[in-house]
Tab-separated table of C-alpha atoms in Angstrom:
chain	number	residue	atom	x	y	z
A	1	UNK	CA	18.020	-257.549	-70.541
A	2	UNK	CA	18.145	-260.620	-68.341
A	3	UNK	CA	15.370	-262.576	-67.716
A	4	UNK	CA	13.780	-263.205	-64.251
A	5	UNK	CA	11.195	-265.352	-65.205
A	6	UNK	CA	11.135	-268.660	-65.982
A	7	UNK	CA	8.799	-270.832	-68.390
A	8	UNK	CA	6.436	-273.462	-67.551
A	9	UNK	CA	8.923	-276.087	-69.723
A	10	UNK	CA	11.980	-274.650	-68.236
A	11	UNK	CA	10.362	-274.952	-64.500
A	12	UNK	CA	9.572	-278.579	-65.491
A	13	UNK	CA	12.919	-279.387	-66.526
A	14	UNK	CA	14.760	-277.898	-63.110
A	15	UNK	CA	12.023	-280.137	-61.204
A	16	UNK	CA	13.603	-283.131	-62.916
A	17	UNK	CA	17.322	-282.123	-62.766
A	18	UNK	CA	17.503	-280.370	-58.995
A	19	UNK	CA	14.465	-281.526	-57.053
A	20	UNK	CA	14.560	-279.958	-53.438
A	21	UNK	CA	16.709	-277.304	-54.756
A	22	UNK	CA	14.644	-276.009	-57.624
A	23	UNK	CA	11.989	-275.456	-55.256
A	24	UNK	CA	13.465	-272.946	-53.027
A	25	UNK	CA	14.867	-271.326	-56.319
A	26	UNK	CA	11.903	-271.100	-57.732
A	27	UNK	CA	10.405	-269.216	-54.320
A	28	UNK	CA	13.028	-266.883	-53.880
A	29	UNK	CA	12.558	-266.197	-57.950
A	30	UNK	CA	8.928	-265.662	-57.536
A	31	UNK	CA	9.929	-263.327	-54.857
A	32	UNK	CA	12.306	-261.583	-57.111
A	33	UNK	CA	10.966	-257.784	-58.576
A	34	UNK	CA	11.182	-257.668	-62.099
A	35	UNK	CA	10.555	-255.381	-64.774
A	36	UNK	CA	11.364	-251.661	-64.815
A	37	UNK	CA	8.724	-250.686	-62.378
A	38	UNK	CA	10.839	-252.551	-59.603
A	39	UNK	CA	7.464	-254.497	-58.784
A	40	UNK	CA	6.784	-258.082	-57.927
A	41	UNK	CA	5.120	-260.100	-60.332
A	42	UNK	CA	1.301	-261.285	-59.394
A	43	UNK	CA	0.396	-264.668	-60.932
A	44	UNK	CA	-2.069	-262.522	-63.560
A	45	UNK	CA	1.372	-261.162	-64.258
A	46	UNK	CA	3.284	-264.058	-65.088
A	47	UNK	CA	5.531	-264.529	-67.852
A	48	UNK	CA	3.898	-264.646	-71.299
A	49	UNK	CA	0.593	-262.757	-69.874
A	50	UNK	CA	-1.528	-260.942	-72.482
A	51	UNK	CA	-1.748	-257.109	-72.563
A	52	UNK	CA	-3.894	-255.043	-74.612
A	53	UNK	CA	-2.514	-251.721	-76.476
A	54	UNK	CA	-1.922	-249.471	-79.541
A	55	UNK	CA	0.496	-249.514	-81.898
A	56	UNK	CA	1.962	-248.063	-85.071
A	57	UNK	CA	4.600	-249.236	-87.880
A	58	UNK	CA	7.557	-247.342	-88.289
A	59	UNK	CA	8.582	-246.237	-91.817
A	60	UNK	CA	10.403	-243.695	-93.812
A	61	UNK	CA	8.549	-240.753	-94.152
A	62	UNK	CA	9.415	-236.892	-95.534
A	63	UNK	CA	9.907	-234.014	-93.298
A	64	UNK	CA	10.852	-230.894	-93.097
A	65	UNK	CA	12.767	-229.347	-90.353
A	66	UNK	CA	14.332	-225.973	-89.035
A	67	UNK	CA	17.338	-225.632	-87.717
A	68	UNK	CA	17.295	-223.183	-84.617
A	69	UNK	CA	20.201	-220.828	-83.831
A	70	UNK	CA	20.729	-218.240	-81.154
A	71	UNK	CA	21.057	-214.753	-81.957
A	72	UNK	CA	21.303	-211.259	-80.960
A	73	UNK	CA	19.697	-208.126	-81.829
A	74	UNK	CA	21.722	-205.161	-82.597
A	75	UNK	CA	20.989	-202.148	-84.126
A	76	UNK	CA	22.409	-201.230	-87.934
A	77	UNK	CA	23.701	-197.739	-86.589
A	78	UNK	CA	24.975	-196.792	-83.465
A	79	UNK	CA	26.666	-193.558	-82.593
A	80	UNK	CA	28.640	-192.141	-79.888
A	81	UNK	CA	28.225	-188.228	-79.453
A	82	UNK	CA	30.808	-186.474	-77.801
A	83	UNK	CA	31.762	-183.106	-77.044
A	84	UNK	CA	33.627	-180.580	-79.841
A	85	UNK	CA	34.508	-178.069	-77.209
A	86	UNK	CA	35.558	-177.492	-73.900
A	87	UNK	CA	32.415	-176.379	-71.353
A	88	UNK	CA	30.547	-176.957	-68.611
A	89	UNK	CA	27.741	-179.609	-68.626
A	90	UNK	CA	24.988	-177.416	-67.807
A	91	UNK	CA	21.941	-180.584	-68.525
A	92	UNK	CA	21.505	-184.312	-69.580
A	93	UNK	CA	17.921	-183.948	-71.259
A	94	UNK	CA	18.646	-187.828	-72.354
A	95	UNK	CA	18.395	-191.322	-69.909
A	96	UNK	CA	19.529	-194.610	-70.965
A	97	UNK	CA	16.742	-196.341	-72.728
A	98	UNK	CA	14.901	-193.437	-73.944
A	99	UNK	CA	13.552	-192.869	-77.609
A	100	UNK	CA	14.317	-189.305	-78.728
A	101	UNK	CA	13.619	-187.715	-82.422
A	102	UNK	CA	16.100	-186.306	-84.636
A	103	UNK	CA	17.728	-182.907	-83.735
A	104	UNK	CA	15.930	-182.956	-80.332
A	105	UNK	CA	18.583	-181.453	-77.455
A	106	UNK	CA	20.204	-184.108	-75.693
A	107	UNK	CA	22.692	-182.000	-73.550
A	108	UNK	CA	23.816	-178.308	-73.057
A	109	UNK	CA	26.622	-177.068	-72.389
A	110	UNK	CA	27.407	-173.722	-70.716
A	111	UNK	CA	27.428	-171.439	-73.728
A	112	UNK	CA	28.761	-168.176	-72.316
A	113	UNK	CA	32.609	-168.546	-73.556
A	114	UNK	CA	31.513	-169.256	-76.852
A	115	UNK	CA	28.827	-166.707	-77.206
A	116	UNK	CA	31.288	-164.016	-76.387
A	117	UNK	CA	33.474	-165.256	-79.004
A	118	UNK	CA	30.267	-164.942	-81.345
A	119	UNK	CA	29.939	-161.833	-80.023
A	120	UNK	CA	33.009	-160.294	-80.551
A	121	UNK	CA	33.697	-162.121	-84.499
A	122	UNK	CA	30.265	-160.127	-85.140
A	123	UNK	CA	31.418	-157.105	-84.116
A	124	UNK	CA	34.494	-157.443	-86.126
A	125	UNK	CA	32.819	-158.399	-89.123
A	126	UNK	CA	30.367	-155.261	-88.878
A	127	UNK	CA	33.844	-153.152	-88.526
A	128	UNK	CA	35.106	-154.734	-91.706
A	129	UNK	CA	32.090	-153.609	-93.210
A	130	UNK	CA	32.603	-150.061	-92.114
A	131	UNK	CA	35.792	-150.179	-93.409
A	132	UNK	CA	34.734	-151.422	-96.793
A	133	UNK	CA	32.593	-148.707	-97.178
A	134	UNK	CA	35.316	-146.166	-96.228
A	135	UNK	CA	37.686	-147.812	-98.898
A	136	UNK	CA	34.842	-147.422	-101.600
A	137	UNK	CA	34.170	-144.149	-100.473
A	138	UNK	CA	38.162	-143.284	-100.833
A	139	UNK	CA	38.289	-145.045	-104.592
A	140	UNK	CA	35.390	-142.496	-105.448
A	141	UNK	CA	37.150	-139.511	-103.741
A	142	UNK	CA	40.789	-140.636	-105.526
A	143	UNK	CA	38.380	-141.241	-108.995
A	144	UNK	CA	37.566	-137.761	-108.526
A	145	UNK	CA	40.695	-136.174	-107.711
A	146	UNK	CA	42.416	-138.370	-111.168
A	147	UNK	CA	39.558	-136.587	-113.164
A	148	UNK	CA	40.203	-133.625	-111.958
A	149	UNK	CA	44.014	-133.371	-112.789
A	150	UNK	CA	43.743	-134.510	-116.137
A	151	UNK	CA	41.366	-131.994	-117.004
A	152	UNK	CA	43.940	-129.790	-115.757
A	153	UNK	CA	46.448	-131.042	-117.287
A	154	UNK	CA	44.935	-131.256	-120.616
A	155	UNK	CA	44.191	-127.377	-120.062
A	156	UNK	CA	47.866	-126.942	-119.237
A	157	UNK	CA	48.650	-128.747	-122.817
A	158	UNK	CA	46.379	-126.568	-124.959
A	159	UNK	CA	48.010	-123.281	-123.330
A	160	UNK	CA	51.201	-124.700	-124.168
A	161	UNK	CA	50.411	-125.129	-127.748
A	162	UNK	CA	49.314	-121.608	-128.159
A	163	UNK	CA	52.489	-120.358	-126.176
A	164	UNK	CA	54.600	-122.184	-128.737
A	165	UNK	CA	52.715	-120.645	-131.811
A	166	UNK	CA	53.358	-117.142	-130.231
A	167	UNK	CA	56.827	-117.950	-129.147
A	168	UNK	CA	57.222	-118.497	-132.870
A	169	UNK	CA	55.959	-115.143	-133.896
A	170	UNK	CA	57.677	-113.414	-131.019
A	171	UNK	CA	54.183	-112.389	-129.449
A	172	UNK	CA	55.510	-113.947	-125.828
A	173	UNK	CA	58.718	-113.929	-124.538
A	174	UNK	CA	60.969	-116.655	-123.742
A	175	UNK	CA	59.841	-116.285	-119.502
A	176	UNK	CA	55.882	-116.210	-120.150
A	177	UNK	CA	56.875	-119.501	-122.188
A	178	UNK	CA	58.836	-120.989	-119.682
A	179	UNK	CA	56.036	-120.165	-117.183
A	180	UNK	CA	53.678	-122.070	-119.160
A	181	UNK	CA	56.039	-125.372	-119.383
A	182	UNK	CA	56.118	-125.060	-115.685
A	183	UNK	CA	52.426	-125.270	-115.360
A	184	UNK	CA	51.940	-128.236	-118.039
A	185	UNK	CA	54.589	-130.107	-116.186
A	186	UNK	CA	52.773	-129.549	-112.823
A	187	UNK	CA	49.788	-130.639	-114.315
A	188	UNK	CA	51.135	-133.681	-115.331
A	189	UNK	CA	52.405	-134.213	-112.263
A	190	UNK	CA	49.478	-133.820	-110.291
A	191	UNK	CA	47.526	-136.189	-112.790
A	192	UNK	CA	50.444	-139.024	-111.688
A	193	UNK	CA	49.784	-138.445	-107.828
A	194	UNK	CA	46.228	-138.473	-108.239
A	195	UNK	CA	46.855	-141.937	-109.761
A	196	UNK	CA	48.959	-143.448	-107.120
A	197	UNK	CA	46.240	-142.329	-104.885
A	198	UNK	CA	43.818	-144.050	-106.882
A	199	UNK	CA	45.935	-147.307	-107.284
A	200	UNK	CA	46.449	-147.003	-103.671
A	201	UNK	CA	43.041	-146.445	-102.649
A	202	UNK	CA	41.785	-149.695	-104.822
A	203	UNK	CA	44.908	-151.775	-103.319
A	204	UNK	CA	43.179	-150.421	-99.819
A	205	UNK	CA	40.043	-151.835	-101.134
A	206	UNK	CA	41.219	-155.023	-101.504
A	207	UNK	CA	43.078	-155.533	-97.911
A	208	UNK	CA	39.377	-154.534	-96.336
A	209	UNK	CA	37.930	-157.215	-98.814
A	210	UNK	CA	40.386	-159.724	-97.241
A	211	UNK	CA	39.462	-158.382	-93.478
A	212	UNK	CA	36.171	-159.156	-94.342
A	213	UNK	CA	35.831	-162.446	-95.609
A	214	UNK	CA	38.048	-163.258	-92.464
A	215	UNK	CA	35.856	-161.736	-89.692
A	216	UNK	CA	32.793	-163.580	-91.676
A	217	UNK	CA	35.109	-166.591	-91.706
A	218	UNK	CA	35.617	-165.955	-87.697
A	219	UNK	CA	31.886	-165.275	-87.227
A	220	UNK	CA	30.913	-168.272	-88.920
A	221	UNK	CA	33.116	-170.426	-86.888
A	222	UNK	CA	32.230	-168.637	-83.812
A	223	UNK	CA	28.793	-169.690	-84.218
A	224	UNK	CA	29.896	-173.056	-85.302
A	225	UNK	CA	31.653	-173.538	-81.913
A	226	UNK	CA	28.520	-171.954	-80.166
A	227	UNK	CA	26.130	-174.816	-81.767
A	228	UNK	CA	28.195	-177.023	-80.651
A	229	UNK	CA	27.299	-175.929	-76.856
A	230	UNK	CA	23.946	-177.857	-78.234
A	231	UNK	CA	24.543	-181.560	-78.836
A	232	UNK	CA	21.741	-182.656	-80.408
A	233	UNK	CA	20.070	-186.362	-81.877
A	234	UNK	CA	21.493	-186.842	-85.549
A	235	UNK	CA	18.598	-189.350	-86.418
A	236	UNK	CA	15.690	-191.124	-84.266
A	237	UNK	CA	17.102	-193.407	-81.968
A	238	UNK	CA	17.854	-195.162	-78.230
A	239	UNK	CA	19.980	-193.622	-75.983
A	240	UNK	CA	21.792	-196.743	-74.754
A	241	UNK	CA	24.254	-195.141	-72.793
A	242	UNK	CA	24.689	-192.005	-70.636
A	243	UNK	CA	28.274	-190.891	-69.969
A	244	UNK	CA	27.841	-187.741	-67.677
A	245	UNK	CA	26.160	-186.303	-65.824
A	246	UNK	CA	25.284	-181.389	-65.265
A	247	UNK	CA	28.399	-179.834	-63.906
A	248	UNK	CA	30.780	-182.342	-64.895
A	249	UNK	CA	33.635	-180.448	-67.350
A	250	UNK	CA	33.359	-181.694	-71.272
A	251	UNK	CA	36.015	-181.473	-73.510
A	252	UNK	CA	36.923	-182.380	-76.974
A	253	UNK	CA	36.598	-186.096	-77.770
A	254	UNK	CA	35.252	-186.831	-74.656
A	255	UNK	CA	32.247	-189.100	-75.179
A	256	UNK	CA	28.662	-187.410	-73.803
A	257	UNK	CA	25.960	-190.531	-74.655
A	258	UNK	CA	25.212	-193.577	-77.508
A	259	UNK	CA	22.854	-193.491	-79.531
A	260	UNK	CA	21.123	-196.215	-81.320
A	261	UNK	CA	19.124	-196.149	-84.414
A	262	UNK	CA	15.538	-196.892	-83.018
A	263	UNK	CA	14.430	-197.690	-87.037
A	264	UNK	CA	17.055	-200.368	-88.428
A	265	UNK	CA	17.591	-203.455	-86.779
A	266	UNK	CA	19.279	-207.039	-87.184
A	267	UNK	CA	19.831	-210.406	-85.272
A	268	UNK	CA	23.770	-211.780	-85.032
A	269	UNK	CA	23.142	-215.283	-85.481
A	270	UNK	CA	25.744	-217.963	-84.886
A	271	UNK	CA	26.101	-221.013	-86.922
A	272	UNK	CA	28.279	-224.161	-86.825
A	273	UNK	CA	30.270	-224.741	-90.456
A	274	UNK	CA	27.779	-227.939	-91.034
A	275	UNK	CA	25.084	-226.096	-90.582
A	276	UNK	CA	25.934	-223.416	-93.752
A	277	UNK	CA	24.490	-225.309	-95.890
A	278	UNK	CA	21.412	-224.582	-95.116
A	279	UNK	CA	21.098	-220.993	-95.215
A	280	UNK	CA	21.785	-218.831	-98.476
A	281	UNK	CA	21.284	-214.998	-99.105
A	282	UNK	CA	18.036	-213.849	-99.024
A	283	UNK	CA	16.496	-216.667	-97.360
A	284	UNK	CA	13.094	-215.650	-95.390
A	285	UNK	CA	13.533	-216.789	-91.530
A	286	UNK	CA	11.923	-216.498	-88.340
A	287	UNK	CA	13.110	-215.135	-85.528
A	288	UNK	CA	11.702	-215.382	-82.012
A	289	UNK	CA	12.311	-212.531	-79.643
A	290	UNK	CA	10.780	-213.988	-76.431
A	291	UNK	CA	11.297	-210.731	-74.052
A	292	UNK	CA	8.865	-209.103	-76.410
A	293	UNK	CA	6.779	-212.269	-77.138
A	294	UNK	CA	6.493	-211.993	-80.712
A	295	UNK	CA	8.106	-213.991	-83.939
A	296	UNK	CA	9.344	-211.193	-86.744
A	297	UNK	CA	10.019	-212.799	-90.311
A	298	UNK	CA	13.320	-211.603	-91.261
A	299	UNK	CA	15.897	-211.823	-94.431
A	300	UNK	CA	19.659	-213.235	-94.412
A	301	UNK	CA	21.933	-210.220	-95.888
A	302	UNK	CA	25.109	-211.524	-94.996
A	303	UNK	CA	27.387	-214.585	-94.035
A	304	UNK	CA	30.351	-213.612	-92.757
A	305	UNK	CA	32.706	-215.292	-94.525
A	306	UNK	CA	35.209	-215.389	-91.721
A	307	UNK	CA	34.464	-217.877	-88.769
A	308	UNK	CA	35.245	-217.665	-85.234
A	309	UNK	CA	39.217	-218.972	-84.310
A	310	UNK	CA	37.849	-220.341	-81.166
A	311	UNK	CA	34.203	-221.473	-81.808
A	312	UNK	CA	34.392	-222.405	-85.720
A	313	UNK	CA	31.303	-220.759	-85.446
A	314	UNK	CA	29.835	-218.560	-88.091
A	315	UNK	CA	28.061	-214.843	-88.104
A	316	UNK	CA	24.566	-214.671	-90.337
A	317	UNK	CA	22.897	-211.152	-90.618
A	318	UNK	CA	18.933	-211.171	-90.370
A	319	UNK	CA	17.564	-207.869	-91.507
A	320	UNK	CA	14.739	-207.188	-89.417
A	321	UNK	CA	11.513	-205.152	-90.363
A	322	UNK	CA	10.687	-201.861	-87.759
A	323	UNK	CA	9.125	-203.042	-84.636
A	324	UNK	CA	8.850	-199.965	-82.034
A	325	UNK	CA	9.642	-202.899	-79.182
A	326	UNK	CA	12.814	-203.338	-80.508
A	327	UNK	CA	16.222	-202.859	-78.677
A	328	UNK	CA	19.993	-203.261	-79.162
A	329	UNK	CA	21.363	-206.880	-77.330
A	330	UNK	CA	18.027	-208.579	-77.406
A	331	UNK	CA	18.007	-212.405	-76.900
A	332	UNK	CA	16.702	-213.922	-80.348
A	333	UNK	CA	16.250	-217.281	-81.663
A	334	UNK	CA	16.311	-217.246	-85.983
A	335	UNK	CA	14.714	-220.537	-87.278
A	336	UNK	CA	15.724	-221.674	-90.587
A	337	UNK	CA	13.767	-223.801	-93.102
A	338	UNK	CA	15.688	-227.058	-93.641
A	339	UNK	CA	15.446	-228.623	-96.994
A	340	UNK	CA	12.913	-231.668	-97.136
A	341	UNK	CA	14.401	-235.378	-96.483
A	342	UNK	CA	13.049	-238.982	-95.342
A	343	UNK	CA	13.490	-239.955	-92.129
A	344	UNK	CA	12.016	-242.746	-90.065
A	345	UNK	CA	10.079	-241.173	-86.991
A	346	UNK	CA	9.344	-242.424	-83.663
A	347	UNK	CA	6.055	-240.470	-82.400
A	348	UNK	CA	6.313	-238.679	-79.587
A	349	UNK	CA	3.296	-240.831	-77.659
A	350	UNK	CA	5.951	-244.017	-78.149
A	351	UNK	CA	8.651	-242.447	-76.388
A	352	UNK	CA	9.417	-243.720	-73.174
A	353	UNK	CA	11.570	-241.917	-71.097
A	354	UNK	CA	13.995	-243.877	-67.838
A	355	UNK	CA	15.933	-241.365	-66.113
A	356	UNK	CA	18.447	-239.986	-68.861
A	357	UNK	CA	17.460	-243.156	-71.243
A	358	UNK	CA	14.971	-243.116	-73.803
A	359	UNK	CA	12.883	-246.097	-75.159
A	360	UNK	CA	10.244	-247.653	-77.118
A	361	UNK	CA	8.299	-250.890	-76.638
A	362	UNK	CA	8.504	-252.384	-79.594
A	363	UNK	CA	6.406	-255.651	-80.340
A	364	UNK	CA	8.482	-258.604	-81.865
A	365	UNK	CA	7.722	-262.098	-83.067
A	366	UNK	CA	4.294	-263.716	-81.464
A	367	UNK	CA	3.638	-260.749	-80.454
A	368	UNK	CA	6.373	-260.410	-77.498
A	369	UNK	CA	6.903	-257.393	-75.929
A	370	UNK	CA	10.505	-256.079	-75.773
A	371	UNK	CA	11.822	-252.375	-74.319
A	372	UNK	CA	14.207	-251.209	-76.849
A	373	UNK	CA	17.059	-248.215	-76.502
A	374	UNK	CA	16.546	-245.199	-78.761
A	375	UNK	CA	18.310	-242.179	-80.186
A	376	UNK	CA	16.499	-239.626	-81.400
A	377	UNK	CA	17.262	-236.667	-83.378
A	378	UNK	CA	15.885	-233.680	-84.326
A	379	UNK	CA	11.664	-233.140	-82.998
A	380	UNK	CA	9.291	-232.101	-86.055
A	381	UNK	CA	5.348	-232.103	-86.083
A	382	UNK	CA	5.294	-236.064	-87.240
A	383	UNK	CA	7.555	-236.947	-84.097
A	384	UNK	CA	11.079	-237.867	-82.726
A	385	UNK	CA	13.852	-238.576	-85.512
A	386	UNK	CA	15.283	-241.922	-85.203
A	387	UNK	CA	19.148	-242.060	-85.238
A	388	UNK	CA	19.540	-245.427	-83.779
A	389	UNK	CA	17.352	-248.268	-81.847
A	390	UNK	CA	14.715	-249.130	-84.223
A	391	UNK	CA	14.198	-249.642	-87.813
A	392	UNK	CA	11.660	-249.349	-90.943
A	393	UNK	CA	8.747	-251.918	-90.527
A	394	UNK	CA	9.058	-252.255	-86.567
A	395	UNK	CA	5.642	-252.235	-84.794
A	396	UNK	CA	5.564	-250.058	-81.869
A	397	UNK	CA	3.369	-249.596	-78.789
A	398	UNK	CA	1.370	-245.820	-78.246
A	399	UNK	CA	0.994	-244.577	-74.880
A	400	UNK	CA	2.108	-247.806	-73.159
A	401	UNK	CA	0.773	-248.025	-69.676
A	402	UNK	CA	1.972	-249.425	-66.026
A	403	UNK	CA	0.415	-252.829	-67.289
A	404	UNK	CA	2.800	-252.958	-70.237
A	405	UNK	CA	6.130	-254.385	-69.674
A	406	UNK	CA	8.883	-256.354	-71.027
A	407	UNK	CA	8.680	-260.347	-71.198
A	408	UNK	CA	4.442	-259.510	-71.621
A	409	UNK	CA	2.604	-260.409	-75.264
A	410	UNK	CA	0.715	-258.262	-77.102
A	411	UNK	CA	-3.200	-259.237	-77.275
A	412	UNK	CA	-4.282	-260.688	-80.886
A	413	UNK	CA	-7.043	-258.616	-80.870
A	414	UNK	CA	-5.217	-254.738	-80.108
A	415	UNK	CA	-5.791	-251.938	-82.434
A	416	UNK	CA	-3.115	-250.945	-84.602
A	417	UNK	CA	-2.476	-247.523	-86.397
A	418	UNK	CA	-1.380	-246.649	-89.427
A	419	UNK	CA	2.121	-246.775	-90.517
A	420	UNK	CA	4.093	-243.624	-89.307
């Protein structure tokens, strides 16, 4: 910074070497406003004047940081329930942003097409029954009939046998003989038909076995497709979105509301690659969630290992513990613990601030006053982080006021802190 003062020696010499001239120079530099304030110089003001403050030594110290990233909260499940038939909206019993409980109805549709279809797979089913019984009822009556011939058949076969003895002894003749053949062969006849009836009646018994387990199959499903004239909440949760609205037509596929688990919750952080480093699998974070006004502590469970193409930013998963005041696409801040380092801090009563410049007064040799450009980095309880301006073992001024300025000396006798 240029000087526009001038020392008693220096004023001396200009005396000697200009004479007329260095007096109007030295009224239009008297005249001159100097210093940062923009703000004439009084003679108690004059170069070299005396100024009273505190001050601190810089030095190397330990800290402990956190790095800050912005996230957003998004629920771990998220659902979108849609329709499984083709019916009438008949009510919405769900608005966006509403908590509902699991299985609680969310919306009906008109039932009546499917209830008829219940109705009439019932009825089928109860005339498959019938039929069953019928078919059991036939085996019996075929049983019977089976029993029946072969007791008259076997009959038939003793009578035979004695018709042969007496055929041998010429006690029958040849016709009665023949007549009793006849009847053995009927018999044995009769005992056949009664059991293709019977393999007939059990082959009927089957088919109505099949005809039932189909109408049940038809019933169930029928009252499959009527539950589904009932959508209702598979878990606790947010309705985040409503998609219709009574009367308008649902179909198959066609998406009804979204759900969001109201229980399990996470915050999408993004991180810059050199930032990675600092955050590892299970690591215990904050995160802020100013809308709600509270600070949760969270867990990393993941780093996605893939980073953004156009960002080079990467994902980290906080889990979240339950907080009923919760809600997908919250703004969140996660804040994580930086490992411990030195660093030479400027505190924050030091900093002077010029516009878009920042600054420190920093006392030099014979106590001389000088204003000195800094950089700082990150803030932490201590103070500003140096990056550039000022060094270990320069003295500082605290809470400099409008009478401290550059070109000034520091009084002998000011109080001085610590070392920071």
């Amino acid at each position: 910074m240029t000087r526009l003062y001038l020392s008693e020696s220096e004023i001396a010499m200009k005396r000697l070497r200009g004479g007329g001239k260095t007096a109007v120079l030295l009224g239009l530099l008297a005249l001159w406003p100097v210093g940062c304030g923009g703000q004439a110089l009084h003679p108690e003001q004059q170069a070299g004047a005396l100024v009273e403050a505190e001050t601190v030594t810089l030095q190397q110290q330990p800290v402990t940081g956190r790095l800050e990233a912005v996230a957003s909260v998004r629920s771990l499940s998220e659902a979108t329930l849609s329709a499984q038939i083709a019916a009438r909206i008949v009510s919405v019993k769900a608005d966006e942003g509403g908590r509902v409980t699991k299985n609680q109805l969310l919306v009906e549709l008109d039932p009546s097409s499917a209830q008829a279809n219940r109705n009439a797979a019932g009825a089928a089913a109860m005339a498959a029954v019938q039929s069953e019984k019928e078919a059991v009822e036939g085996i019996a009556g075929a049983e019977a009939a089976l029993e029946a011939a072969r007791a008259q058949a076997d009959l038939a076969q003793k009578q035979h046998q004695r018709f042969e003895e007496l055929l041998k002894r010429r006690s029958v003749s040849q016709a009665e003989f023949d007549q009793s053949q006849a009847r053995l062969e009927g018999a044995q006849a009769e005992v056949r038909r009664a059991e293709s009836g019977l393999q007939a009646a059990k082959a009927a018994h089957q088919r109505v076995k099949a005809s039932i387990e189909q109408a049940r199959a038809a019933l169930e499903q029928a009252e499959v497709m009527l539950g589904y004239t009932r959508v209702t909440a598979p878990w606790p949760g947010i309705i985040t979105a409503r998609l219709v609205e009574p009367g308008d037509m649902a179909h198959p596929g066609r998406p009804l509301l979204r759900l969001a688990d109201a229980l399990s919750f996470e915050a999408l952080a993004s991180l810059g690659e050199s930032s990675l480093g600092a955050v590892s699998l299970g690591q215990e974070v904050d995160v802020e969630i100013e809308a709600l006004g509270l600070t949760l502590g969270g867990k990393v469970g993941e780093i996605v290992p893939q980073a953004d193409p156009s960002s080079r930013a990467f994902t980290v998963k906080v889990a979240l513990p339950h907080h009923r005041g919760l809600r997908d696409g919250l703004f969140a801040r996660v804040l994580f613990l930086l490992p411990p380092r030195d660093a030479l801090i400027l505190p924050s009563a030091a900093l002077v601030r010029r516009g878009q410049l920042k600054g420190a007064f920093l006392v030099g040799a014979q106590g001389a006053i000088v204003f000195r450009l800094v950089e700082t980095g990150r803030e932490y309880e201590q103070g500003l982080e140096v990056l550039s301006g000022l060094a270990s073992g320069d003295r500082v001024i605290l809470n400099p006021g409008p009478d401290v300025s550059e070109g000034k000396r520091l009084a002998t006798g000011s109080s001085s802190e610590e070392s920071s």
